[in-house]
Coordinates of N, CA and C in Angstrom, one line a residue:
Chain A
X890 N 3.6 -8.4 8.9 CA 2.5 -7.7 9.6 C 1.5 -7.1 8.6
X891 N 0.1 -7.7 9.0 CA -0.6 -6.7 7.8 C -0.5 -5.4 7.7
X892 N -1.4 -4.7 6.9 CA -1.4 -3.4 7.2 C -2.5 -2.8 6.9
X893 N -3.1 -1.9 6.7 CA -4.3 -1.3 6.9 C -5.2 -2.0 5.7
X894 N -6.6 -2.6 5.8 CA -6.9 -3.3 4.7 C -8.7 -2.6 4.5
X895 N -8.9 -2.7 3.1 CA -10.1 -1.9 2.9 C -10.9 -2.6 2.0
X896 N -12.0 -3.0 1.9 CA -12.7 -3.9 1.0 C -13.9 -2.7 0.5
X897 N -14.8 -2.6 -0.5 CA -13.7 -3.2 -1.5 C -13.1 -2.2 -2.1
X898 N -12.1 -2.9 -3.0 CA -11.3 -2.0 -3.5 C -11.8 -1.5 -4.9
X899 N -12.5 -2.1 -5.6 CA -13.1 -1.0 -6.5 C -14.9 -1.2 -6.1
X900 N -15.3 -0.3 -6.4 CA -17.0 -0.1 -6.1 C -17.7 0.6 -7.4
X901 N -18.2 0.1 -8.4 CA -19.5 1.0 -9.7 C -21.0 0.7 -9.0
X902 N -21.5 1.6 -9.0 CA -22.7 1.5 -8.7 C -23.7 2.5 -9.4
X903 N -24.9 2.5 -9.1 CA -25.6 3.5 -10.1 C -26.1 4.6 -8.6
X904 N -26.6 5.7 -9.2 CA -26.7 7.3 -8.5 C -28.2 6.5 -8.0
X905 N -28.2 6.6 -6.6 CA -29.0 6.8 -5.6 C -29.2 5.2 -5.1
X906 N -28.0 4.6 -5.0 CA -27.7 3.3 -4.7 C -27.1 4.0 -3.3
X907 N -27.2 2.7 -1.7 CA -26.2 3.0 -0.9 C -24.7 2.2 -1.5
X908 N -23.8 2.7 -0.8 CA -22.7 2.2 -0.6 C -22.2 2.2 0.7
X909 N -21.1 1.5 1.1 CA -20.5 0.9 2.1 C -19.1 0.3 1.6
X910 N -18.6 1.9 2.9 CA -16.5 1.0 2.3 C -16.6 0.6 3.8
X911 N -15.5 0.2 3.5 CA -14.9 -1.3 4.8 C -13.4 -0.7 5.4
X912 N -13.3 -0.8 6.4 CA -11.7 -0.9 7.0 C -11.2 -1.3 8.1
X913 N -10.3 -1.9 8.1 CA -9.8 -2.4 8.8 C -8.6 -1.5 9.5
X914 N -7.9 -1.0 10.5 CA -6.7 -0.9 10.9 C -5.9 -1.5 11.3
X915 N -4.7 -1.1 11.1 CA -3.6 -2.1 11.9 C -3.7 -2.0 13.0
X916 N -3.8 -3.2 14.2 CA -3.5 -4.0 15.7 C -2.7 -3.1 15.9
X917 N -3.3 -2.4 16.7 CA -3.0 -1.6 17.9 C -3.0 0.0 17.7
X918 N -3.0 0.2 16.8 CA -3.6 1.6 16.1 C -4.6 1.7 17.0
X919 N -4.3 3.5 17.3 CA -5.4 4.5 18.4 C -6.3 5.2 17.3
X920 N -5.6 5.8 16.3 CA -6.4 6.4 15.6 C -6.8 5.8 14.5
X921 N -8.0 6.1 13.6 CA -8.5 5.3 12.3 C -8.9 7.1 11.2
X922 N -8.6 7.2 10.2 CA -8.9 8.3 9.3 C -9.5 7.6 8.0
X923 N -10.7 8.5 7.5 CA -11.2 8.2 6.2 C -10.8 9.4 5.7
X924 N -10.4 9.3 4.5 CA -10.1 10.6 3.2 C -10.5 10.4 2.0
X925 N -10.7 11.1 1.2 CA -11.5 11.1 0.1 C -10.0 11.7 -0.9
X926 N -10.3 11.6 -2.3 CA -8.9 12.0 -3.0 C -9.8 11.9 -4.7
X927 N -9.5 13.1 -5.1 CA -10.1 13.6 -6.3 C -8.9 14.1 -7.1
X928 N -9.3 14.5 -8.3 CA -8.1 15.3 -9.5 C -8.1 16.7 -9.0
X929 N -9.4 17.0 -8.9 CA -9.6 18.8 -8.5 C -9.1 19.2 -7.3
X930 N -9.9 18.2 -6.1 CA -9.5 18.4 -4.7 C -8.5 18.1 -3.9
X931 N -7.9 16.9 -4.5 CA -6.6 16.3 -3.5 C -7.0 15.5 -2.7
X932 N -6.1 15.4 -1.4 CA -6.9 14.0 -0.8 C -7.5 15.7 0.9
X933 N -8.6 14.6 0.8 CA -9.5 15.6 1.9 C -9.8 14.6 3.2
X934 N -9.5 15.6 3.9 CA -10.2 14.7 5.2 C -11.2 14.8 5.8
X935 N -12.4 13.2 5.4 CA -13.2 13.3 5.9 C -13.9 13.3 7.4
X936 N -13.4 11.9 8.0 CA -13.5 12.3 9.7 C -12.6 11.4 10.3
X937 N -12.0 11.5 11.4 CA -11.2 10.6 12.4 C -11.7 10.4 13.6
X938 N -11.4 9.0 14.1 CA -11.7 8.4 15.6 C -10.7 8.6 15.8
X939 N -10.8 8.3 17.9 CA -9.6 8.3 18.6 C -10.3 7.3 19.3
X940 N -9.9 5.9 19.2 CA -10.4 5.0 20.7 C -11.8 4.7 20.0
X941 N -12.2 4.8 18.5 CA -13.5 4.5 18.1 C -14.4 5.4 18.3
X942 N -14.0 6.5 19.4 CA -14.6 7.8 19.0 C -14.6 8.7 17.9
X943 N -15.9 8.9 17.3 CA -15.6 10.2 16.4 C -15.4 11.7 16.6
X944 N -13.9 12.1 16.4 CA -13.8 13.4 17.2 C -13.8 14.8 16.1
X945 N -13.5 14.5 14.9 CA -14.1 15.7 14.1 C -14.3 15.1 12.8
X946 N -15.7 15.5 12.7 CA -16.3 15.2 11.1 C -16.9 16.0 10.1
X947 N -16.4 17.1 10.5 CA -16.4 18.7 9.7 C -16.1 18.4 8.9
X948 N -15.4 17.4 7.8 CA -14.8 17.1 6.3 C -16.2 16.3 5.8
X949 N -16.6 16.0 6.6 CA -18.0 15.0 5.9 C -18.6 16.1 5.0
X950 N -19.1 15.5 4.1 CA -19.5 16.8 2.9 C -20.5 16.9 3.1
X951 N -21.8 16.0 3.5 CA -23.2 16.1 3.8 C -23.9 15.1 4.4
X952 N -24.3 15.4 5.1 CA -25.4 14.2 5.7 C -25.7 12.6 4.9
X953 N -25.8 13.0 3.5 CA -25.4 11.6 2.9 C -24.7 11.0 3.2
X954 N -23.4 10.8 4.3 CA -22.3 10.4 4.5 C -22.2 10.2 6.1
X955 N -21.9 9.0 6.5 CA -21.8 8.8 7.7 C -20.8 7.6 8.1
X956 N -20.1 7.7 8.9 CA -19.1 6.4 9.1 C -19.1 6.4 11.3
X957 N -18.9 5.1 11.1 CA -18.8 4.4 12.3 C -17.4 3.6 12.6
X958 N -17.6 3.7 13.8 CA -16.3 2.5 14.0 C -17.0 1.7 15.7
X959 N -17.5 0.3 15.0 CA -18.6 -0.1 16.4 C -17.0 -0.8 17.1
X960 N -16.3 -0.7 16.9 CA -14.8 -1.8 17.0 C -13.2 -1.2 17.4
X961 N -12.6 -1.7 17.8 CA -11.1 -1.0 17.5 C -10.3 -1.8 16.2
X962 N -11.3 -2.7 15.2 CA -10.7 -2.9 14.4 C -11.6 -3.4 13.0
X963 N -12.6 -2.6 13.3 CA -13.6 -2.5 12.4 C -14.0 -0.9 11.6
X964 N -14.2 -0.3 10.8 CA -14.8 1.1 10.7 C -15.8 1.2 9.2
X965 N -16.7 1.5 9.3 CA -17.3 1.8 7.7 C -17.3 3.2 7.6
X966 N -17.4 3.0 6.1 CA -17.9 4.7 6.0 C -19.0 4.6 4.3
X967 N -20.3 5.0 5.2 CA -21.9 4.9 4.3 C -22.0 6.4 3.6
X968 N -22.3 5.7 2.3 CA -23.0 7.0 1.5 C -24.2 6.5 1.2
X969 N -25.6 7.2 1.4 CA -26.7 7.2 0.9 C -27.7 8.0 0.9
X970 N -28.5 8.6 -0.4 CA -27.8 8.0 -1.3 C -26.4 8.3 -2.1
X971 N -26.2 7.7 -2.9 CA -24.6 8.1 -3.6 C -25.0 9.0 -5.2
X972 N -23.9 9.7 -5.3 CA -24.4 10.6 -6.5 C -23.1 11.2 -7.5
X973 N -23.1 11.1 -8.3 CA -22.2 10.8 -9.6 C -20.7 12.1 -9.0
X974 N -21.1 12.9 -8.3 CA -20.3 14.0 -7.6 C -19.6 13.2 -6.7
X975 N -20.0 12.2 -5.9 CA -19.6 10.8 -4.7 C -18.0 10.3 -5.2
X976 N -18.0 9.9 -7.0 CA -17.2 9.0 -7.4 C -15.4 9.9 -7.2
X977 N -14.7 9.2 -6.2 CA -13.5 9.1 -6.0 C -12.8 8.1 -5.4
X978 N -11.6 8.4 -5.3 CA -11.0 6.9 -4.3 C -11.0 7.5 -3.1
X979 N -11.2 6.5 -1.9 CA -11.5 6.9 -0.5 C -10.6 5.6 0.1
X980 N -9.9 6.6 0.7 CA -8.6 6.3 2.0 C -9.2 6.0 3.4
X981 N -8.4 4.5 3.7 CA -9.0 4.7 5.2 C -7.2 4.8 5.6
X982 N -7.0 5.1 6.7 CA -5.6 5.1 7.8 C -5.7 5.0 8.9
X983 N -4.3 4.8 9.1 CA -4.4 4.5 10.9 C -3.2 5.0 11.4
X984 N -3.1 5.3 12.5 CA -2.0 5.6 13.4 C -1.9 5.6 14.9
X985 N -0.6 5.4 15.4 CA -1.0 5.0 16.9 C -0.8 6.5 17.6
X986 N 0.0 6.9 17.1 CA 0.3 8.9 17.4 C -0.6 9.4 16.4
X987 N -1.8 10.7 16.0 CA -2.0 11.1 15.1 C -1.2 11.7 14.0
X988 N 0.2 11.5 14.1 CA 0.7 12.4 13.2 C 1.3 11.1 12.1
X989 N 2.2 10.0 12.1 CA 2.7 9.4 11.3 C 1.6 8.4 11.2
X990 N 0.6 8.9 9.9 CA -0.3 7.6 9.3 C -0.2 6.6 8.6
X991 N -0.4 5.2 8.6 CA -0.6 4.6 7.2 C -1.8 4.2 6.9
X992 N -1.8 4.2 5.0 CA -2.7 4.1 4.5 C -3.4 3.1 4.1
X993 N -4.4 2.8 3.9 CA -4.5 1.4 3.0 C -4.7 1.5 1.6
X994 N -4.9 0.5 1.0 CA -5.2 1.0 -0.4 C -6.1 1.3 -1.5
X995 N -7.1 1.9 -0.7 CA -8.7 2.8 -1.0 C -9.5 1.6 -1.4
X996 N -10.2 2.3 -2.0 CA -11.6 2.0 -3.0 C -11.8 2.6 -3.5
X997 N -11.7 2.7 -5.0 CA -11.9 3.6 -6.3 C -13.7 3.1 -6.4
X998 N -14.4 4.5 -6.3 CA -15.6 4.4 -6.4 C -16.4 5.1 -7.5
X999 N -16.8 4.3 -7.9 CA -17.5 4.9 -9.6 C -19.1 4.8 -9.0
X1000 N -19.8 6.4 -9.6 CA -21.9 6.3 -9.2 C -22.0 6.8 -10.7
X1001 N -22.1 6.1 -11.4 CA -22.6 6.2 -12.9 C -24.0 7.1 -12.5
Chain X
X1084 N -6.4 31.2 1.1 CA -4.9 30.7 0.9 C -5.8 29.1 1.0
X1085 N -4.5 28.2 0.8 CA -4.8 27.3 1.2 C -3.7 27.0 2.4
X1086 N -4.2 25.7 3.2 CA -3.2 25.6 4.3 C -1.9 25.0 3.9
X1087 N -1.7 23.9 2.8 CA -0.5 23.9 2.7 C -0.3 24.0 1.1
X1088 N 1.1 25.2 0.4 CA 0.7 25.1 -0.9 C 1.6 24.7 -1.5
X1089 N 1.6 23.9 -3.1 CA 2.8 23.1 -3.4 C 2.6 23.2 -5.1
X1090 N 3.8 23.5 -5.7 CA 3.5 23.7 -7.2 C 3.3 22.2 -7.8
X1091 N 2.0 22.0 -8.4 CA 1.6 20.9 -8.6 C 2.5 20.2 -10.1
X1092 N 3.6 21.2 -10.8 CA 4.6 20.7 -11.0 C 4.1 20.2 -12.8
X1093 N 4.1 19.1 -13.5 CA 5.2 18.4 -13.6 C 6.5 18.5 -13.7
X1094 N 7.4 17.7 -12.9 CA 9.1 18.5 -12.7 C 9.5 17.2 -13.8
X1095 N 10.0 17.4 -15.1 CA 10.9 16.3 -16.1 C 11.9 16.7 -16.0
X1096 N 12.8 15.4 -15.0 CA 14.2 15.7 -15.2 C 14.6 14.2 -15.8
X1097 N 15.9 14.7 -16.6 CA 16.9 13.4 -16.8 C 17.2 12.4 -15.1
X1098 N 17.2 11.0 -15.7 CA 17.9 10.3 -14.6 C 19.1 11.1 -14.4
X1099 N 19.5 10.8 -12.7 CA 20.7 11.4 -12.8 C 20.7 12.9 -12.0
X1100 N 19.6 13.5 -12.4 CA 19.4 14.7 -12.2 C 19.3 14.9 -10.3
X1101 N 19.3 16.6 -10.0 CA 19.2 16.9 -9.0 C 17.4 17.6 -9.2
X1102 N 16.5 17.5 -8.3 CA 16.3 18.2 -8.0 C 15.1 18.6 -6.9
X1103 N 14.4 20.3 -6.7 CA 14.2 19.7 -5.4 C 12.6 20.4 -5.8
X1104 N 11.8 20.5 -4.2 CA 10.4 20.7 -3.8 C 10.4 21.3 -3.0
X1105 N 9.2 22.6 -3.2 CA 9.0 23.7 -1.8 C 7.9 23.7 -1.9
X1106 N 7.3 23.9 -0.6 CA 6.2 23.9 0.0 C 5.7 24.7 1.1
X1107 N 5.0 25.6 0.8 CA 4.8 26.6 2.1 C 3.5 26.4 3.1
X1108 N 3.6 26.7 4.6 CA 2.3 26.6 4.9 C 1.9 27.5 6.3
X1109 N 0.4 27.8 5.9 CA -0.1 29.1 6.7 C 0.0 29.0 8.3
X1110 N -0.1 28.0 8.7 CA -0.6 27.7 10.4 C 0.9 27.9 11.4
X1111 N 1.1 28.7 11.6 CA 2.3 28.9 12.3 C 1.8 27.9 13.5
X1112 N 0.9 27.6 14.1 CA 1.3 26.5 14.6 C 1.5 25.0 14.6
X1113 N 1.5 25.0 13.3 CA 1.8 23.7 12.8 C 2.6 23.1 13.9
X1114 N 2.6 21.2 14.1 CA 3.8 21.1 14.5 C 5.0 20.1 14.3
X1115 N 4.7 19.5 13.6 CA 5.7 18.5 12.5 C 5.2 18.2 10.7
X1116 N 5.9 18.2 10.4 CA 6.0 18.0 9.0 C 6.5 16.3 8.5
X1117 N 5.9 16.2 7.4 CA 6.7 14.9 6.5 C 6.2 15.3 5.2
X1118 N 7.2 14.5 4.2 CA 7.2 14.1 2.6 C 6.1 12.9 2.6
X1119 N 5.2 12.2 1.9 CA 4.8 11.5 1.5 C 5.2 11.3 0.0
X1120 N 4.9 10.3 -0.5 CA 5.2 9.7 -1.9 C 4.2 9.2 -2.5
X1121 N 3.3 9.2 -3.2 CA 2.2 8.4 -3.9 C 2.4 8.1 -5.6
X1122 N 2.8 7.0 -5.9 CA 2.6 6.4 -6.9 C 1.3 6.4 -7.5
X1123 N 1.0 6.1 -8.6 CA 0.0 6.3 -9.7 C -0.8 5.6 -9.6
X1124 N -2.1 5.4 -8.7 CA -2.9 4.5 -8.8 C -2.8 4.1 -6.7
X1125 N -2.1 4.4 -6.6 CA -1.8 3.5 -5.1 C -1.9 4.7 -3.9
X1126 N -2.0 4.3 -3.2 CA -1.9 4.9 -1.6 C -0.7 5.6 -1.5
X1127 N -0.7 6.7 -0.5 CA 0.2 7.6 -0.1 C 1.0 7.0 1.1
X1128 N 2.3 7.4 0.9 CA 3.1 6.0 1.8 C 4.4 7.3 2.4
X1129 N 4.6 7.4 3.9 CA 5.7 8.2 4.6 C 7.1 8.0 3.9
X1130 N 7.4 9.4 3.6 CA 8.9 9.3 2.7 C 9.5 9.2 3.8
X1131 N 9.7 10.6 4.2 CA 10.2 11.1 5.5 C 9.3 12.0 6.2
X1132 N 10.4 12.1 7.7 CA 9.8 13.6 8.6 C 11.0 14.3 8.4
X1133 N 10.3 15.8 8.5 CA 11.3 16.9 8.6 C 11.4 17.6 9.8
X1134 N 12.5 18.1 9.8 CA 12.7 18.5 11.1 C 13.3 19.8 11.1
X1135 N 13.6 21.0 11.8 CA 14.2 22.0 11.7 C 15.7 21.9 11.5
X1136 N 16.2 21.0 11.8 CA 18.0 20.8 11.7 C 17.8 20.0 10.4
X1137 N 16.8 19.6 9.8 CA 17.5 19.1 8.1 C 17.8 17.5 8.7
X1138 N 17.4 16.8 7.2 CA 17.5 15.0 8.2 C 17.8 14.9 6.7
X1139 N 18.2 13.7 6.5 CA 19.0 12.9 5.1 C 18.3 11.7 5.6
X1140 N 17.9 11.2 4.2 CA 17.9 9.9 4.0 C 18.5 8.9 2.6
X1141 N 19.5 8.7 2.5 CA 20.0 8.6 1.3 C 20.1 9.5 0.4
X1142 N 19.5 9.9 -0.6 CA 19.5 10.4 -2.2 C 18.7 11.5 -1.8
X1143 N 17.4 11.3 -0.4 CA 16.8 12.2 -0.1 C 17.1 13.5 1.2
X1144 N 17.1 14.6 1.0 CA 17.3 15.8 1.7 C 16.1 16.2 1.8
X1145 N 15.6 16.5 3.7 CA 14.5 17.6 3.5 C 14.6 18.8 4.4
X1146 N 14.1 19.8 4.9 CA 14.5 20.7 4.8 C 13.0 21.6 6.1
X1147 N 13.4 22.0 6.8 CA 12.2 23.3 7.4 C 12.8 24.6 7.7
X1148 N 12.3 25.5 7.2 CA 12.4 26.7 7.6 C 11.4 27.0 8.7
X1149 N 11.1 27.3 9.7 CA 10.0 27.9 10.8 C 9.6 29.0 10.3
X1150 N 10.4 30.0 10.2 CA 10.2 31.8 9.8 C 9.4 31.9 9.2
X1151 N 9.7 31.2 7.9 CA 9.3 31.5 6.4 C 8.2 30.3 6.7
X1152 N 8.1 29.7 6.9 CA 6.7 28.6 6.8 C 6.9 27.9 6.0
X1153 N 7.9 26.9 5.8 CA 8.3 26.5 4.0 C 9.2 25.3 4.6
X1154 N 8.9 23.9 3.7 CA 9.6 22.6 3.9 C 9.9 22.8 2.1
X1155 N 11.2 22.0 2.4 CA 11.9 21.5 1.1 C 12.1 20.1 0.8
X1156 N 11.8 19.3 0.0 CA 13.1 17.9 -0.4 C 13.8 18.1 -1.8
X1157 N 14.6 17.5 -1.5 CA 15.9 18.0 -2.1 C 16.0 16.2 -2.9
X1158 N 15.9 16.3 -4.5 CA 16.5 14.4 -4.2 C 17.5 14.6 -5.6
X1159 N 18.5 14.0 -5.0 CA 20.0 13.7 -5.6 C 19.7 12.4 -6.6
X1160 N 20.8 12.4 -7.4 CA 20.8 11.4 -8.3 C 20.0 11.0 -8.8
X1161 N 18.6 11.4 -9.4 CA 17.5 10.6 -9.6 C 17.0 9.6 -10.4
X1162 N 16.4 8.7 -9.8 CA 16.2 7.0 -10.2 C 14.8 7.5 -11.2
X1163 N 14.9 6.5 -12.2 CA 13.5 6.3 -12.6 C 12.3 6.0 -11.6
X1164 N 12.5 5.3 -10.9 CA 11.6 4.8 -9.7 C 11.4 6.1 -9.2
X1165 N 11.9 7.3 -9.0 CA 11.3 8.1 -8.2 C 10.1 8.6 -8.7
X1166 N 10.1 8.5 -10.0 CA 8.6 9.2 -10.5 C 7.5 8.8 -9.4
X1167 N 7.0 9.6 -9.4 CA 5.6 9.8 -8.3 C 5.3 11.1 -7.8
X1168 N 4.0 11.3 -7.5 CA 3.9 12.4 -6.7 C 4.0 12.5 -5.3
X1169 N 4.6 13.4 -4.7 CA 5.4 13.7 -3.3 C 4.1 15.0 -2.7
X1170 N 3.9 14.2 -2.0 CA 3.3 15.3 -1.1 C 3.1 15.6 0.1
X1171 N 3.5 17.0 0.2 CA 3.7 17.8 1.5 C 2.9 17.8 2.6
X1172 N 3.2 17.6 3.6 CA 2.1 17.2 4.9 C 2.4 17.7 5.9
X1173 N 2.1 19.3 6.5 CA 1.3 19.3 8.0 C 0.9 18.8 9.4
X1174 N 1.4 18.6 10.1 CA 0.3 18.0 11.3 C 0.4 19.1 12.2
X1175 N -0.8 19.1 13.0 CA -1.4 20.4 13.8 C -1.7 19.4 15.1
X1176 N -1.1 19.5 15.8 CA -1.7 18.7 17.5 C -2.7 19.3 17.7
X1177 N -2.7 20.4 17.6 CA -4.3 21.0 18.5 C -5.7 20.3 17.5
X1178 N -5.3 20.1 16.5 CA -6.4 19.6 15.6 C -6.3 18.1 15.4
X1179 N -5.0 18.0 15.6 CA -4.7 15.8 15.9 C -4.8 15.7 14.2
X1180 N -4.4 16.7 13.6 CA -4.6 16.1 12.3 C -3.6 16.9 11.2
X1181 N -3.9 15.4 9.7 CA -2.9 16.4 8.9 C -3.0 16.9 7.6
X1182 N -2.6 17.7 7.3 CA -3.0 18.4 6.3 C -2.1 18.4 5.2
X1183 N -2.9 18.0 3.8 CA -1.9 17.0 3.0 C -1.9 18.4 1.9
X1184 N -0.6 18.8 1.4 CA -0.9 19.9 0.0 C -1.2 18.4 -1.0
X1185 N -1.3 19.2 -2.1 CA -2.1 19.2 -3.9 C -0.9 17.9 -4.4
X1186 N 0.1 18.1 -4.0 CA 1.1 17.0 -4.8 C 1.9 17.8 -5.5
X1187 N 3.6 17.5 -5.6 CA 4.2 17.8 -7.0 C 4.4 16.5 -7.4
X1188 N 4.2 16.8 -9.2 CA 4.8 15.5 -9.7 C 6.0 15.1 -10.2
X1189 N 6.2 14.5 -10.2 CA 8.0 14.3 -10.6 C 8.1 12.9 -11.6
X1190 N 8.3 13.4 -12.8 CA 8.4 12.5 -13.5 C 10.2 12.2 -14.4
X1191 N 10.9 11.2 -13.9 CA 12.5 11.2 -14.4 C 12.3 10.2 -15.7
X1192 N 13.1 10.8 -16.8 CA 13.0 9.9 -17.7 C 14.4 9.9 -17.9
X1193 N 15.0 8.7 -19.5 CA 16.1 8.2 -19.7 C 17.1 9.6 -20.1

């Protein structure tokens, strides 16, 4: 059975380029989470759907940043523009209870 | 404070070794707990859940205190493979979400 799948998995781009991560959840998963994961910060949570709703996005760092989920098995998450402070790996997850998640396996994001 | 806090460690033990991880955290209404495991480069993957009565999983022991606000794992005999960072996790139902500490790292050598 797959499991949580994220394209792409590495991303370099240059400072004031958009970006666009990708995710997929596992079939049948209620909830979908994007998180972000630094050396300084740890991994943070940016925002979660429930049912493709987005129900808190208080972790979104700023308006640069915005994610959707038009699908129950689709979700993006847009930075633009992107800015050299942007570059970390970014988690999408899923779970059918919100408490036991799994992860997929990011996208290490480089904004030279 | 932060909500969940964990000594970011490096713990060097010999294979073989015992040893363990504490973790404290502010939200008395937390309401379940787990260990995560994340290897170097890769995603964060469910060790275990903890529970108030203490649960085993092979080599691994984890641990909740309520009172004190504080989860433990305990890991016996340790593999080389266990090197990774382990980290402590939170969930809050009223917030549907979870709250991951900083990581300890655990590195076992020969």
């Amino acid at each position: 059975d797959a499991g949580v799948i994220q394209s792409p998995r590495h991303e370099v781009t240059e400072m004031g380029q958009e970006v666009t991560l990708r995710c997929k959840p596992i079939s049948g998963h209620d909830y979908l989470f994007w998180y972000r994961q630094t050396m300084m910060r740890g991994l943070e949570l940016l925002i979660y759907f429930n049912n493709n709703v987005p129900i808190d996005d208080s972790g979104m760092p700023e308006d640069r940043f915005s994610a959707k989920m038009p699908n129950a098995s689709f979700s993006t998450l847009k930075i633009q523009p992107s800015e050299p402070r942007d570059s970390a790996v970014y988690f999408c997850a899923s779970s059918f209870f919100s408490d036991t998640q799994y992860f997929g396996p990011g996208t290490r994001l480089t904004v030279l | 404070r932060k909500e969940v806090e964990q000594d970011p460690g490096p713990f060097n033990v010999p294979e073989g070794a015992t040893v363990a991880f504490n973790c404290t955290y502010s939200n008395s209404a937390s309401q379940s707990f787990f260990w995560y495991r994340q290897d170097c480069r890769k995603e964060p993957k469910l060790l275990m859940s903890v529970y108030s009565s203490g649960n085993e999983d092979g080599r691994f022991t984890a641990q909740l205190n309520r009172a004190s606000q504080y989860i433990s794992l305990l890991i016996r005999d340790s593999k080389l493979s266990d090197s990774a960072t382990y980290l402590c996790v939170v969930y809050t139902g009223t917030a549907s979400k979870l709250t991951f500490g900083t990581g300890t790292r655990l590195q076992v050598t020969l």
